[in-house]
Short mmCIF file of C-alpha atoms and ligand atoms in Angstrom, two decimals:
data_model
loop_
_atom_site.label_atom_id
_atom_site.label_comp_id
_atom_site.label_asym_id
_atom_site.label_seq_id
_atom_site.Cartn_x
_atom_site.Cartn_y
_atom_site.Cartn_z
CA MET A 187 36.87 3.62 31.75
CA MET A 188 34.39 1.52 29.79
CA ALA A 189 31.97 1.68 32.68
CA MET A 190 32.15 5.46 32.73
CA ILE A 191 31.46 5.75 29.03
CA GLY A 192 28.60 3.30 29.37
CA GLY A 193 27.19 5.17 32.36
CA GLU A 194 27.29 8.51 30.56
CA MET A 195 25.57 7.03 27.58
CA GLU A 196 22.89 5.50 29.72
CA LYS A 197 22.21 8.85 31.39
CA GLU A 198 22.01 10.66 28.09
CA PHE A 199 19.65 8.06 26.77
CA GLU A 200 17.51 8.04 29.88
CA SER A 201 16.94 11.76 29.54
CA LYS A 202 15.59 11.19 26.05
CA LEU A 203 13.51 8.17 26.81
CA ASN A 204 12.25 8.59 30.31
CA VAL A 205 8.55 8.18 30.00
CA GLN A 206 7.63 8.91 33.59
CA ASP A 207 9.56 12.19 33.66
CA ASN A 208 8.06 13.35 30.41
CA LEU A 209 4.62 12.67 31.70
CA ALA A 210 5.25 14.43 34.97
CA ASP A 211 6.08 17.72 33.29
CA ASN A 212 3.47 17.47 30.62
CA GLY A 213 1.83 20.85 30.46
CA GLY A 214 0.89 20.58 26.80
CA THR A 215 -2.57 20.38 25.36
CA ASP A 216 -2.22 17.16 23.41
CA VAL A 217 -5.44 15.21 23.18
CA ASN A 218 -3.80 12.12 24.60
CA LYS A 219 -1.88 13.76 27.39
CA ALA A 220 -1.49 11.85 30.62
CA LYS A 221 -1.08 13.17 34.12
CA SER A 222 0.02 9.81 35.38
CA PHE A 223 0.74 6.63 33.57
CA LYS A 224 1.70 3.22 34.73
CA PHE A 225 2.94 0.61 32.33
CA ARG A 226 1.05 -2.64 32.29
CA ALA A 227 3.97 -4.60 30.84
CA PRO A 228 6.52 -4.19 33.64
CA GLN A 229 9.99 -2.69 33.33
CA GLU A 230 12.00 -5.60 34.68
CA ASN A 231 15.56 -5.80 35.97
CA PHE A 232 16.47 -8.72 33.72
CA THR A 233 19.72 -9.06 31.81
CA VAL A 234 20.48 -10.96 28.61
CA GLN A 235 22.04 -13.63 30.86
CA ASP A 236 18.53 -14.53 31.96
CA PHE A 237 17.74 -15.76 28.45
CA GLU A 238 18.93 -18.36 26.02
CA MET A 239 19.20 -16.62 22.70
CA GLY A 240 18.10 -18.48 19.60
CA LYS A 241 17.62 -17.63 15.98
CA ILE A 242 17.20 -14.13 14.66
CA TYR A 243 13.62 -13.61 13.59
CA GLY A 244 14.47 -10.51 11.63
CA VAL A 245 16.22 -7.17 11.49
CA GLY A 246 14.36 -3.87 11.31
CA SER A 247 15.67 -0.41 10.58
CA TYR A 248 16.59 0.19 14.21
CA SER A 249 16.22 -3.17 15.88
CA LYS A 250 16.99 -6.82 15.80
CA VAL A 251 14.40 -9.40 16.88
CA VAL A 252 15.75 -12.59 18.40
CA ARG A 253 14.04 -15.73 19.72
CA ALA A 254 14.80 -15.79 23.43
CA LYS A 255 13.89 -18.37 26.04
CA LYS A 256 13.69 -17.20 29.64
CA LYS A 257 15.88 -19.64 31.56
CA ASP A 258 13.83 -19.85 34.75
CA THR A 259 10.36 -20.09 33.23
CA GLY A 260 11.20 -21.70 29.88
CA LYS A 261 8.91 -19.18 28.18
CA VAL A 262 9.86 -18.12 24.69
CA TYR A 263 9.69 -14.49 23.58
CA ALA A 264 10.59 -12.48 20.54
CA LEU A 265 13.13 -10.12 22.07
CA LYS A 266 13.29 -6.85 20.19
CA ILE A 267 16.76 -5.43 20.84
CA MET A 268 17.48 -1.79 20.15
CA ASP A 269 20.86 -0.15 20.43
CA LYS A 270 20.54 3.04 22.50
CA LYS A 271 23.37 4.81 20.77
CA PHE A 272 21.95 4.09 17.36
CA ILE A 273 18.43 5.14 18.35
CA THR A 274 19.68 8.41 19.81
CA LYS A 275 21.92 9.15 16.85
CA GLU A 276 19.19 8.39 14.32
CA ASN A 277 16.50 10.31 16.24
CA LYS A 278 14.37 7.20 16.63
CA THR A 279 13.50 7.71 20.30
CA ALA A 280 10.00 8.89 19.36
CA TYR A 281 9.31 5.65 17.47
CA VAL A 282 10.58 3.53 20.34
CA LYS A 283 8.57 5.37 22.96
CA LEU A 284 5.47 5.27 20.83
CA GLU A 285 5.69 1.57 20.10
CA ARG A 286 6.31 0.78 23.76
CA ILE A 287 3.48 2.87 25.16
CA VAL A 288 0.96 1.92 22.48
CA LEU A 289 1.61 -1.83 22.57
CA ASP A 290 1.32 -1.65 26.33
CA GLN A 291 -2.30 -0.57 26.03
CA LEU A 292 -3.49 -2.95 23.34
CA THR A 293 -5.05 -6.30 24.12
CA HIS A 294 -6.38 -8.24 21.18
CA PRO A 295 -5.67 -11.74 19.90
CA GLY A 296 -4.78 -10.24 16.51
CA ILE A 297 -2.18 -7.83 17.90
CA ILE A 298 1.27 -8.76 19.12
CA GLN A 299 1.47 -8.59 22.91
CA LEU A 300 4.19 -6.86 24.87
CA HIS A 301 5.10 -8.88 27.97
CA PHE A 302 7.83 -6.78 29.62
CA THR A 303 10.80 -4.56 28.90
CA PHE A 304 14.29 -4.18 30.36
CA GLN A 305 17.50 -2.42 29.51
CA ASP A 306 21.24 -2.46 30.06
CA THR A 307 23.95 0.05 29.35
CA TYR A 308 23.80 -0.43 25.62
CA SER A 309 20.39 -1.71 24.68
CA LEU A 310 16.66 -1.62 25.21
CA TYR A 311 14.77 -4.88 25.13
CA MET A 312 11.07 -5.47 24.47
CA ALA A 313 9.85 -9.01 25.16
CA LEU A 314 7.13 -9.57 22.60
CA GLU A 315 4.83 -12.49 22.05
CA SER A 316 6.72 -14.80 19.75
CA CYS A 317 5.34 -15.53 16.29
CA GLU A 318 6.90 -18.79 15.22
CA GLY A 319 5.06 -18.88 11.90
CA GLY A 320 7.03 -15.94 10.45
CA GLU A 321 5.73 -13.24 8.16
CA LEU A 322 2.64 -13.51 5.98
CA PHE A 323 4.93 -12.16 3.27
CA ASP A 324 6.95 -15.39 3.33
CA GLN A 325 3.84 -17.54 3.12
CA ILE A 326 2.77 -15.64 0.01
CA THR A 327 6.26 -16.03 -1.48
CA ARG A 328 6.49 -19.73 -0.67
CA LYS A 329 3.01 -20.49 -2.00
CA GLY A 330 3.38 -18.19 -5.01
CA ARG A 331 -0.07 -16.88 -4.25
CA LEU A 332 -2.87 -17.76 -1.86
CA THR A 333 -6.23 -19.25 -2.68
CA GLU A 334 -9.21 -17.03 -2.15
CA ASP A 335 -10.25 -19.08 0.90
CA GLU A 336 -6.81 -18.68 2.46
CA ALA A 337 -6.78 -14.95 1.73
CA ARG A 338 -10.29 -14.58 3.13
CA PHE A 339 -9.21 -16.23 6.38
CA TYR A 340 -6.22 -13.92 6.80
CA VAL A 341 -8.01 -10.74 5.73
CA ALA A 342 -10.90 -11.47 8.09
CA GLU A 343 -8.46 -11.82 11.02
CA ILE A 344 -6.73 -8.59 9.99
CA VAL A 345 -10.06 -6.76 9.67
CA ASP A 346 -11.04 -7.97 13.14
CA ALA A 347 -7.78 -6.59 14.64
CA LEU A 348 -7.95 -3.37 12.61
CA GLU A 349 -11.49 -2.75 13.80
CA TYR A 350 -10.31 -2.98 17.39
CA MET A 351 -7.32 -0.75 16.74
CA HIS A 352 -9.34 1.84 14.83
CA ASN A 353 -11.97 1.86 17.55
CA MET A 354 -9.18 2.60 20.02
CA GLY A 355 -8.34 5.61 17.83
CA LEU A 356 -5.11 4.31 16.34
CA ILE A 357 -3.90 4.31 12.77
CA HIS A 358 -1.16 1.72 12.17
CA ARG A 359 0.22 3.32 8.96
CA ASP A 360 2.43 0.41 7.97
CA ILE A 361 0.09 -2.48 7.24
CA LYS A 362 1.80 -4.83 4.79
CA PRO A 363 2.51 -8.58 4.57
CA GLU A 364 5.90 -8.12 6.29
CA ASN A 365 4.23 -6.68 9.39
CA LEU A 366 1.55 -9.37 9.59
CA LEU A 367 3.08 -12.20 11.58
CA LEU A 368 1.81 -15.72 12.07
CA THR A 369 1.62 -17.79 15.23
CA SER A 370 2.90 -21.36 15.09
CA ASP A 371 -0.63 -22.54 14.38
CA GLY A 372 -1.14 -19.98 11.65
CA HIS A 373 -3.19 -17.12 13.12
CA ILE A 374 -2.41 -13.52 12.22
CA LYS A 375 -0.90 -10.94 14.59
CA ILE A 376 -0.33 -7.34 13.58
CA ALA A 377 3.19 -6.19 14.50
CA ASP A 378 5.48 -3.16 14.19
CA PHE A 379 3.78 -0.24 15.90
CA GLY A 380 6.63 2.22 15.35
CA SER A 381 4.68 4.24 12.77
CA VAL A 382 1.38 4.27 14.63
CA LYS A 383 -0.59 7.52 14.81
CA PRO A 384 -3.21 8.22 17.48
CA MET A 385 -6.28 10.09 16.25
CA GLN A 386 -7.62 13.19 17.98
CA ASP A 387 -10.13 11.23 20.06
CA SER A 388 -7.87 8.27 20.71
CA GLN A 389 -8.37 6.26 23.88
CA ILE A 390 -4.67 5.53 23.85
CA THR A 391 -2.32 7.51 26.04
CA VAL A 392 0.79 8.79 24.32
CA LEU A 393 3.54 11.12 25.33
CA PRO A 394 3.30 14.82 24.59
CA ASN A 395 6.45 14.73 22.48
CA ALA A 396 5.80 11.45 20.74
CA THR A 397 6.08 12.93 17.27
CA SER A 398 8.85 11.52 15.17
CA GLU A 399 11.35 13.63 13.28
CA GLU A 400 9.88 12.41 9.97
CA GLU A 401 6.48 13.56 11.16
CA LYS A 402 7.77 17.00 11.98
CA ALA A 403 9.49 17.23 8.63
CA SER A 404 6.26 15.85 7.10
CA THR A 405 8.01 13.23 5.05
CA PHE A 406 5.84 10.20 4.51
CA VAL A 407 5.70 7.39 7.03
CA GLY A 408 5.11 3.80 5.93
CA THR A 409 6.21 1.72 2.97
CA ALA A 410 6.13 3.05 -0.60
CA ALA A 411 4.10 0.26 -2.22
CA TYR A 412 1.29 0.44 0.35
CA VAL A 413 1.01 4.18 0.84
CA PRO A 414 -2.29 5.79 -0.22
CA PRO A 415 -2.41 8.67 -2.71
CA GLU A 416 -3.66 11.23 -0.16
CA VAL A 417 -0.57 10.66 1.98
CA LEU A 418 1.61 11.44 -1.04
CA ASN A 419 -0.36 14.68 -1.28
CA SER A 420 0.46 15.43 2.39
CA SER A 421 -3.07 14.93 3.73
CA PRO A 422 -3.27 14.04 7.41
CA ALA A 423 -3.42 10.38 8.35
CA THR A 424 -6.82 8.71 8.71
CA ILE A 425 -7.93 5.13 9.25
CA GLY A 426 -8.39 5.12 5.48
CA ASN A 427 -4.58 4.72 5.23
CA ASP A 428 -4.79 1.26 6.76
CA LEU A 429 -7.79 0.30 4.64
CA TRP A 430 -5.93 1.23 1.44
CA ALA A 431 -2.96 -0.84 2.65
CA LEU A 432 -5.37 -3.69 3.43
CA GLY A 433 -6.58 -3.56 -0.19
CA CYS A 434 -2.95 -3.72 -1.40
CA THR A 435 -2.28 -6.64 0.97
CA LEU A 436 -5.31 -8.61 -0.25
CA PHE A 437 -4.20 -7.99 -3.84
CA GLN A 438 -0.75 -9.30 -2.95
CA MET A 439 -2.13 -12.41 -1.24
CA LEU A 440 -4.17 -13.31 -4.31
CA SER A 441 -1.59 -12.46 -6.97
CA GLY A 442 1.81 -12.80 -5.27
CA THR A 443 2.77 -9.16 -5.85
CA SER A 444 1.66 -5.76 -4.64
CA PRO A 445 -0.63 -3.82 -6.99
CA PHE A 446 1.67 -0.82 -7.43
CA LYS A 447 4.97 -2.45 -8.24
CA ASP A 448 7.82 -0.75 -10.02
CA ALA A 449 11.59 -0.42 -10.10
CA SER A 450 11.90 2.65 -7.89
CA GLU A 451 9.92 4.44 -5.20
CA TRP A 452 9.37 7.34 -7.56
CA LEU A 453 7.80 5.09 -10.22
CA ILE A 454 5.66 3.38 -7.57
CA PHE A 455 4.37 6.78 -6.42
CA GLN A 456 3.45 7.70 -10.01
CA ARG A 457 1.41 4.51 -10.27
CA ILE A 458 -0.32 5.14 -6.94
CA ILE A 459 -1.22 8.70 -7.82
CA ALA A 460 -2.59 7.52 -11.19
CA ARG A 461 -4.30 4.62 -9.36
CA ASP A 462 -2.85 2.40 -12.03
CA VAL A 463 -4.17 -0.95 -10.82
CA ARG A 464 -4.89 -3.96 -13.04
CA PHE A 465 -6.64 -7.04 -11.70
CA PRO A 466 -5.58 -10.48 -12.90
CA ASP A 467 -8.43 -12.36 -14.62
CA TYR A 468 -8.43 -15.10 -12.00
CA PHE A 469 -9.54 -12.74 -9.17
CA SER A 470 -13.20 -13.42 -8.35
CA LYS A 471 -15.78 -10.70 -8.89
CA ASP A 472 -16.13 -10.23 -5.12
CA ALA A 473 -12.38 -10.01 -4.53
CA LYS A 474 -12.00 -7.45 -7.34
CA ASP A 475 -14.89 -5.43 -5.99
CA LEU A 476 -13.57 -5.38 -2.43
CA ILE A 477 -10.04 -4.40 -3.49
CA ASP A 478 -11.44 -1.80 -5.88
CA LYS A 479 -13.45 -0.26 -3.04
CA LEU A 480 -10.58 -0.38 -0.54
CA LEU A 481 -8.43 1.38 -3.15
CA ASP A 482 -10.89 4.25 -3.51
CA ILE A 483 -9.13 7.57 -4.10
CA ASP A 484 -11.44 9.11 -1.50
CA PRO A 485 -10.36 7.71 1.90
CA LEU A 486 -13.84 8.22 3.36
CA LYS A 487 -15.40 6.00 0.72
CA ARG A 488 -13.22 3.01 1.61
CA PRO A 489 -15.36 0.37 3.36
CA GLY A 490 -14.68 0.66 7.08
CA ALA A 491 -13.98 4.40 6.96
CA GLY A 492 -17.48 5.67 6.19
CA PRO A 493 -20.31 6.65 8.54
CA ASP A 494 -21.49 3.03 8.97
CA GLY A 495 -18.04 2.03 10.22
CA TYR A 496 -16.82 -1.51 9.87
CA GLU A 497 -20.24 -2.94 9.02
CA SER A 498 -19.91 -2.07 5.34
CA LEU A 499 -16.55 -3.83 5.25
CA LYS A 500 -17.60 -6.93 7.17
CA ASN A 501 -20.83 -7.25 5.18
CA HIS A 502 -19.04 -7.16 1.84
CA PRO A 503 -19.91 -10.25 -0.27
CA PHE A 504 -16.23 -11.30 -0.24
CA PHE A 505 -16.68 -12.17 3.45
CA ARG A 506 -19.90 -14.15 2.94
CA GLY A 507 -19.93 -17.05 5.42
CA ILE A 508 -17.46 -15.49 7.85
CA ASP A 509 -18.57 -15.82 11.45
CA TRP A 510 -17.12 -12.58 12.81
CA ARG A 511 -17.78 -13.46 16.44
CA ASN A 512 -15.78 -16.69 16.36
CA ILE A 513 -13.15 -15.65 13.94
CA ARG A 514 -10.12 -16.86 15.91
CA SER A 515 -11.55 -20.33 16.47
CA LYS A 516 -11.44 -21.28 12.80
CA THR A 517 -8.68 -23.54 11.42
CA PRO A 518 -6.01 -21.44 9.72
CA PRO A 519 -4.47 -22.23 6.32
CA ARG A 520 -1.55 -24.67 6.31
CA LEU A 521 1.82 -22.99 6.88
CA VAL A 522 4.56 -23.72 4.37
CA PRO A 523 7.86 -24.07 6.26
CA GLU A 524 11.11 -22.51 5.13
CA LYS A 525 13.21 -24.65 2.79
CA GLY A 526 16.84 -25.34 3.57
CA PRO A 527 18.85 -26.56 6.53
CA ALA A 528 16.45 -25.18 9.14
CA SER A 529 13.36 -26.74 7.59
CA GLY A 530 13.58 -30.03 9.41
CA ARG A 531 13.41 -28.27 12.76
CA SER A 532 10.38 -28.25 14.89
CA SER A 533 8.62 -25.00 14.27
CA GLY A 534 6.10 -26.09 16.82
CA GLY A 535 5.02 -24.78 20.16
CA ASP A 536 6.99 -22.26 22.13
CA ASP A 537 7.52 -24.77 24.91
CA THR A 538 8.96 -27.51 22.73
CA PRO A 539 12.50 -28.22 23.90
CA ASP A 540 14.74 -27.35 21.00
CA SER A 541 17.85 -29.42 20.40
CA SER A 542 19.62 -26.43 18.90
CA TRP A 543 19.62 -24.53 22.18
CA ASN A 544 23.21 -24.22 23.27
CA PRO A 545 24.36 -22.78 26.57
CA THR A 546 27.45 -21.23 24.98
CA HIS A 547 25.56 -18.77 22.85
CA ILE A 548 24.53 -16.39 25.60
CA GLY A 549 25.46 -12.75 25.09
CA ASP A 550 28.98 -11.78 25.97
CA VAL A 551 28.43 -8.70 28.05
CA THR A 552 31.96 -8.46 29.36
CA THR A 553 33.66 -7.41 26.17
CA THR A 554 31.22 -5.85 23.77
CA GLY A 555 27.99 -5.19 25.53
CA ASN A 556 25.73 -7.80 24.02
CA MET A 557 26.49 -10.38 21.46
CA VAL A 558 23.93 -12.81 20.22
CA ALA A 559 24.50 -15.90 18.19
CA ASP A 560 22.47 -17.49 15.46
CA VAL A 561 22.28 -21.15 16.32
CA THR A 562 19.43 -22.18 14.13
CA SER A 563 20.94 -21.42 10.75
CA SER A 564 22.56 -24.81 11.03
CA SER A 565 21.43 -28.02 12.66
CA ASP A 566 24.97 -28.34 13.99
CA ALA A 567 24.85 -26.64 17.38
CA SER A 568 28.58 -25.95 17.28
CA HIS A 569 28.06 -23.68 14.30
CA ILE A 570 27.77 -20.36 16.07
CA THR A 571 28.00 -17.16 14.16
CA LYS A 572 28.88 -14.11 16.15
CA LEU A 573 26.93 -11.12 15.04
CA ALA A 574 28.17 -7.60 14.85
CA SER A 575 29.04 -6.07 18.19
CA ILE A 576 26.70 -3.54 19.65
CA ASP A 577 28.64 -0.62 18.22
CA SER A 578 27.87 -1.65 14.69
CA PHE A 579 24.51 -3.17 15.60
CA ASP A 580 21.95 -2.06 13.17
CA SER A 581 24.21 0.50 11.60
CA LYS A 582 22.82 1.42 8.24
CA TRP A 583 24.25 1.07 4.80
CA GLN A 584 25.02 4.78 4.79
CA GLN A 585 28.63 4.06 5.65
CA PHE A 586 29.09 2.55 2.19
CA LEU A 587 27.92 5.71 0.43
CA GLU A 588 29.65 8.93 -0.43
CA PRO A 589 28.14 12.30 0.56
CA GLY A 590 25.10 12.97 -1.62
CA GLU A 591 24.91 9.38 -2.85
CA SER A 592 21.59 7.62 -2.26
CA ILE A 593 20.33 4.08 -2.45
CA LEU A 594 17.98 3.27 -5.32
CA MET A 595 17.52 -0.37 -4.60
CA ILE A 596 18.58 -2.71 -1.84
CA SER A 597 17.89 -6.40 -1.17
CA MET A 598 19.15 -9.04 1.19
CA VAL A 599 20.07 -11.68 -1.37
CA LYS A 600 21.99 -14.93 -1.55
CA LYS A 601 25.16 -14.82 -3.63
CA LEU A 602 25.40 -18.29 -5.06
CA GLN A 603 28.89 -19.71 -5.09
CA LYS A 604 30.36 -23.08 -5.99
CA LEU A 605 30.95 -24.27 -2.46
CA SER A 606 28.70 -22.16 -0.29
CA ASN A 607 26.03 -19.54 -0.65
CA LYS A 608 26.59 -16.22 1.05
CA LYS A 609 23.92 -13.85 2.31
CA VAL A 610 24.77 -10.35 1.13
CA GLN A 611 23.10 -6.98 0.99
CA LEU A 612 23.06 -5.93 -2.66
CA ILE A 613 22.97 -2.16 -3.04
CA LEU A 614 22.39 -0.06 -6.15
CA THR A 615 23.02 3.67 -5.81
CA ASN A 616 22.35 6.69 -7.96
CA LYS A 617 26.05 7.18 -8.61
CA PRO A 618 25.58 4.56 -10.20
CA LYS A 619 27.33 2.03 -8.06
CA LEU A 620 26.57 -1.62 -7.48
CA ILE A 621 28.06 -3.20 -4.38
CA TYR A 622 27.44 -6.08 -2.06
CA VAL A 623 28.05 -6.02 1.63
CA ASP A 624 28.39 -8.69 4.29
CA PRO A 625 25.38 -7.84 6.50
CA SER A 626 26.72 -9.34 9.71
CA LYS A 627 30.25 -7.99 9.50
CA LEU A 628 29.08 -4.81 7.80
CA ALA A 629 32.02 -5.08 5.47
CA GLY A 630 32.07 -4.33 1.76
CA LYS A 631 32.45 -7.65 -0.05
CA GLY A 632 32.63 -6.53 -3.64
CA THR A 633 31.99 -3.82 -6.20
CA ILE A 634 30.51 -4.71 -9.55
CA ILE A 635 32.20 -2.34 -11.96
CA TRP A 636 29.55 -0.17 -13.48
CA SER A 637 29.16 0.29 -17.22
CA ASP A 638 26.38 1.80 -19.27
CA ASP A 639 27.36 -0.60 -22.04
CA PRO A 640 25.29 -3.81 -21.80
CA ASN A 641 28.27 -5.71 -23.23
CA ASP A 642 30.17 -4.91 -20.05
CA LEU A 643 27.30 -5.08 -17.57
CA SER A 644 24.11 -6.97 -18.14
CA ILE A 645 21.54 -8.73 -16.02
CA GLN A 646 19.76 -11.95 -16.86
CA VAL A 647 16.68 -13.00 -14.99
CA THR A 648 16.33 -16.77 -14.68
CA SER A 649 13.27 -16.82 -12.42
CA PRO A 650 11.37 -14.23 -10.34
CA SER A 651 13.80 -14.90 -7.52
CA SER A 652 17.11 -15.42 -9.30
CA PHE A 653 19.26 -13.37 -11.60
CA LYS A 654 22.79 -13.22 -12.94
CA ILE A 655 24.91 -10.14 -13.26
CA CYS A 656 27.33 -10.53 -16.15
CA ILE A 657 30.49 -8.48 -16.28
CA PRO A 658 33.59 -9.14 -18.41
CA LYS A 659 34.95 -12.60 -17.59
CA LYS A 660 32.59 -13.08 -14.65
CA VAL A 661 28.99 -14.04 -13.92
CA ILE A 662 27.63 -13.54 -10.42
CA THR A 663 24.41 -15.33 -9.52
CA PHE A 664 22.04 -13.95 -6.92
CA GLU A 665 18.85 -15.24 -5.36
CA ASP A 666 16.35 -12.72 -4.04
CA PRO A 667 13.83 -14.39 -1.70
CA LYS A 668 11.60 -11.36 -2.08
CA GLN A 669 11.34 -12.16 -5.82
CA ARG A 670 12.60 -8.87 -7.10
CA ALA A 671 14.78 -10.26 -9.89
CA TYR A 672 12.85 -8.40 -12.59
CA GLN A 673 12.98 -5.22 -10.54
CA TRP A 674 16.74 -5.51 -10.26
CA LYS A 675 16.98 -5.88 -14.02
CA LYS A 676 14.66 -2.94 -14.62
CA ALA A 677 16.51 -0.72 -12.14
CA ILE A 678 19.95 -1.47 -13.56
CA GLU A 679 18.83 -1.09 -17.17
CA ALA A 680 16.97 2.12 -16.39
CA LEU A 681 20.22 3.55 -15.01
CA GLN A 682 22.20 2.37 -18.02
CA ASN A 683 19.71 4.14 -20.30
CA ARG A 684 19.36 7.28 -18.22
N1 ATP B 827 6.95 -10.93 17.77
C1 ATP B 827 7.69 -11.39 16.77
N2 ATP B 827 7.80 -12.73 16.56
C2 ATP B 827 8.54 -13.20 15.53
N3 ATP B 827 9.20 -12.41 14.67
C3 ATP B 827 9.12 -11.08 14.83
C4 ATP B 827 8.38 -10.50 15.89
N4 ATP B 827 8.46 -9.15 15.80
C5 ATP B 827 9.24 -8.91 14.73
N5 ATP B 827 9.65 -10.06 14.14
C6 ATP B 827 10.50 -10.19 12.94
O1 ATP B 827 11.60 -9.36 13.09
C7 ATP B 827 11.68 -8.45 12.00
C8 ATP B 827 12.16 -7.11 12.53
O2 ATP B 827 11.12 -6.54 13.28
P1 ATP B 827 11.08 -5.03 13.69
O3 ATP B 827 9.79 -4.75 14.35
O4 ATP B 827 12.32 -4.72 14.42
O5 ATP B 827 11.24 -4.23 12.39
P2 ATP B 827 10.48 -4.18 10.99
O6 ATP B 827 9.05 -4.07 11.22
O7 ATP B 827 10.89 -5.32 10.12
O8 ATP B 827 11.15 -2.96 10.33
P3 ATP B 827 11.10 -1.42 10.60
O9 ATP B 827 11.37 -1.17 12.03
O10 ATP B 827 12.20 -0.98 9.73
O11 ATP B 827 9.73 -1.00 10.15
C9 ATP B 827 10.30 -8.42 11.39
O12 ATP B 827 10.36 -8.18 10.02
C10 ATP B 827 9.73 -9.77 11.73
O13 ATP B 827 9.97 -10.67 10.68
#
């Protein structure tokens, strides 16, 4: 019975995702149409049993990325796992296809490489080059802010990769510190190509129907804080989008926060449209000037987007001394490791045998499809947390909302308790409602009773990353690694005073 259901699902999914078939009947006039296309990164017949699953690198809106070591070769990959049912239900097939086909055609040391793909009844798997150094975002958070030399190193590597990508006719559209990953030795790799947009004259082959639902509905693609003003005014995407986002990213490296920060997306958009940007005094003249130019309201005036191409960007005084031809041979800034139980672990080379590997944590395909276990959250290898089964894999927070209710703010935070700290998803809705959810079990863990009266509900910020929510007879302490404590306070108080 299970097999039949699985088989049906696979067929349905295949019909939506079959690249070769789509290409074969392509009669459209798309600029990037292909009569025949062969993937470079092969579609393998592997199964999850061929890998030893390790820690979870991160969770995206429709995927989970897990460290996975191929048993026969010992090679380590970042396995991006996507639940077919979820992707189909959420109309994300266009993103998946696009990311797969685009990554397949890109070869640059500053861009994450796709090694191979495979699938089973429930999931699609993309074996990506593993970035052991984590997100640039976390380096900024851990260091507070970067020195100008450190920022210059990272921005130069990003510029080098963007130049390649833009020359290939691709706009990334979601450049931000979370999508800039670091290798174990600290070099930058651009990741997350789900929002990519090929230009008219792109050298990249895409599918004729590779337009996402959001695109068709012309809602904006990307991340609120890094989106340029013209996109908010529904102008078509240009490479200027990425250059604006680069300006925001440099600002964030140097200051610790993005330039257009506010409590809600709507307020952020107001700031972007007004180009309400204020430079801290400690930014150098050159850094201010470069950011100011990258944040030009006119996308064509942003350095890199004008008629002289990338020369005007690379020749900017901020980059004085950069040897653009040998950029990847320079020594990267020191990486600050994560604090906590995992920090003592070797974050070193992909081939380093890792004592936390445990043969018992391989996916259980017999009962639930695929289960993966997080073995690195504790040095004790017997501590194995089973993650949500594939059915609830990646399911969104929507299930905790009523019809018409929408999320105003959401953060993966730590709820500090006497004996143990719990990771929870804290959600504030427009109802207003304040709840926290267990992200792995996808179970509601608590509701903080709402009151407009600050005597019955108040929020105290104790540092940029920690805050307390005070309700009658109870104080709940949270830690937000993304340092949004003040934003939480602002958002809750704004709702109380609405
Ligand atoms: N190659 C990789 N090596 C190491 N970690 C990775 C790699 N690719 C992704 N990650 C981590 O996994 C997380 C999830 O990645 P994914 O591409 O699925 O989604 P995302 O970019 O975070 O979100 P969304 O899809 O919602 O835009 C990332 O935030 C990143 O921290």
